[in-house]
Amino acid sequence: MPIFSKPLRVHFSPDKKLHQSLRNILGFYPGNIALYKSAFRHSSAASHIKDGVKDSNERLEFLGDSVIGTVVADYLFKKFPFKDEGFLTKMRSKMVSRNQHNTIANKLGLNNFIERDTDRRGMPSSINGDAYEALIGAIYLDKGFDFAQQFLLTRIINVHIDMEEVETKEVDFKSKFIEWAQKEKKDWTFETAVDGNAAADKLFTIQLIVEEKVMGSAQHFSKKRAEQMAAEAACVLIGI
Amino acid sequence: MPIFSKPLRVHFSPDKKLHQSLRNILGFYPGNIALYKSAFRHSSAASHIKDGVKDSNERLEFLGDSVIGTVVADYLFKKFPFKDEGFLTKMRSKMVSRNQHNTIANKLGLNNFIERDTDRRGMPSSINGDAYEALIGAIYLDKGFDFAQQFLLTRIINVHIDMEEVETKEVDFKSKFIEWAQKEKKDWTFETAVDGNAAADKLFTIQLIVEEKVMGSAQHFSKKRAEQMAAEAACVLIGI
């Protein structure tokens, strides 16, 4: 049976509309609709089920994140037969970055599906990327690895990821560092010293201070570039 | 056809012996034997093929590591339906640690298969764990995800991993830190100050110094414990 035909159960489902909307963005009818509902449930809208665990999308996000990583690893392994594992690792980390996932989620319009506490303000933008990861976890559980892989290849990677751009894009170490610091709840600051008076030959010395320790420092005539270099040094030290 | 029957091609293969040995430890006959040969080829025994890339097992290791991560994520997701993603993440990192992979490789006897430069001394013990990861990458490419998953569940996780031990085991932060420092080629040292004279009330103050920066410090009456605590602080700072 082709996956795009409408199964009988959809006609009688109380979630008929959700089935139809998901069919439109995913290209197939979900089997177990409960999985997809979980995938779109942010923790702010979740209820406790047992032992302090909520029926939010965080467990599915854990699973989906891993599935995406494996599908991308396989894709890169086959696309670049003459590149070493250092290259593959770097490419993957760019393809599965938080930014990339947020962008994909926005292109798919997942924000229309997300269930969350609308009274709370200032939700992080990563809520969309997290839902995307959880959605892949749901597809994997619902339809299996091969199906999830086909979905990722034909509906995401080939359509929404520009591989040339990924290959040439420099890693934005400042964003990477800030993301880490937010996750780890670290205080940090860039401290700047300026040498030289004429605008033309001002040399910026930047120190990146994390919890009172210097984690990286760099000098450059461009302040932006010096920050990137200091952040890169910190990322290397941290090992991210 | 049951997977344990001997395919005709094996009779005529120049690698008949390897086929047979792999059958004995894996429980199935390999399809594409070249993949398994790559999986066991350490970079010290590899030759250059193109653009500085070698035919070593490092690319397969990259792939296999990811497949193992996903299979373990799925396993934990289903085994612990009422645990949150923090628990799942912690359990997985213990199940896929370098130590765990070395142990599994040794139990499977993979060292008998590894091809390496025998003139070189002092190979790291991780060479076995790396070959194990590469082997899973080879199985995945040879037989697909579902087969690799079945293999991991029935022949590795259910047989070689004691889940109760994993669940109760404390993370050894000192080993974790040292592993990171070796990988990142960082100089480090524990610096000790001792307060008190009588053996009974000696309080050890330990600082973990990495490249001249204090990355963690702790006080305890047990020197070992203080080192663990200082290493834990460093691991948190590093974000590993």
XYZ file of C-alpha atoms in Angstrom, chain A residues 82-84, chain B residues 47-55:
12
model
C 37.891 9.761 0.402
C 37.581 11.989 3.429
C 38.886 11.030 6.834
C 48.113 2.339 3.374
C 47.243 5.630 1.742
C 44.506 5.391 -0.807
C 43.829 8.947 -1.966
C 44.183 12.576 -0.821
C 45.909 11.514 2.366
C 43.093 9.198 3.413
C 44.073 5.739 4.609
C 42.188 2.465 4.347
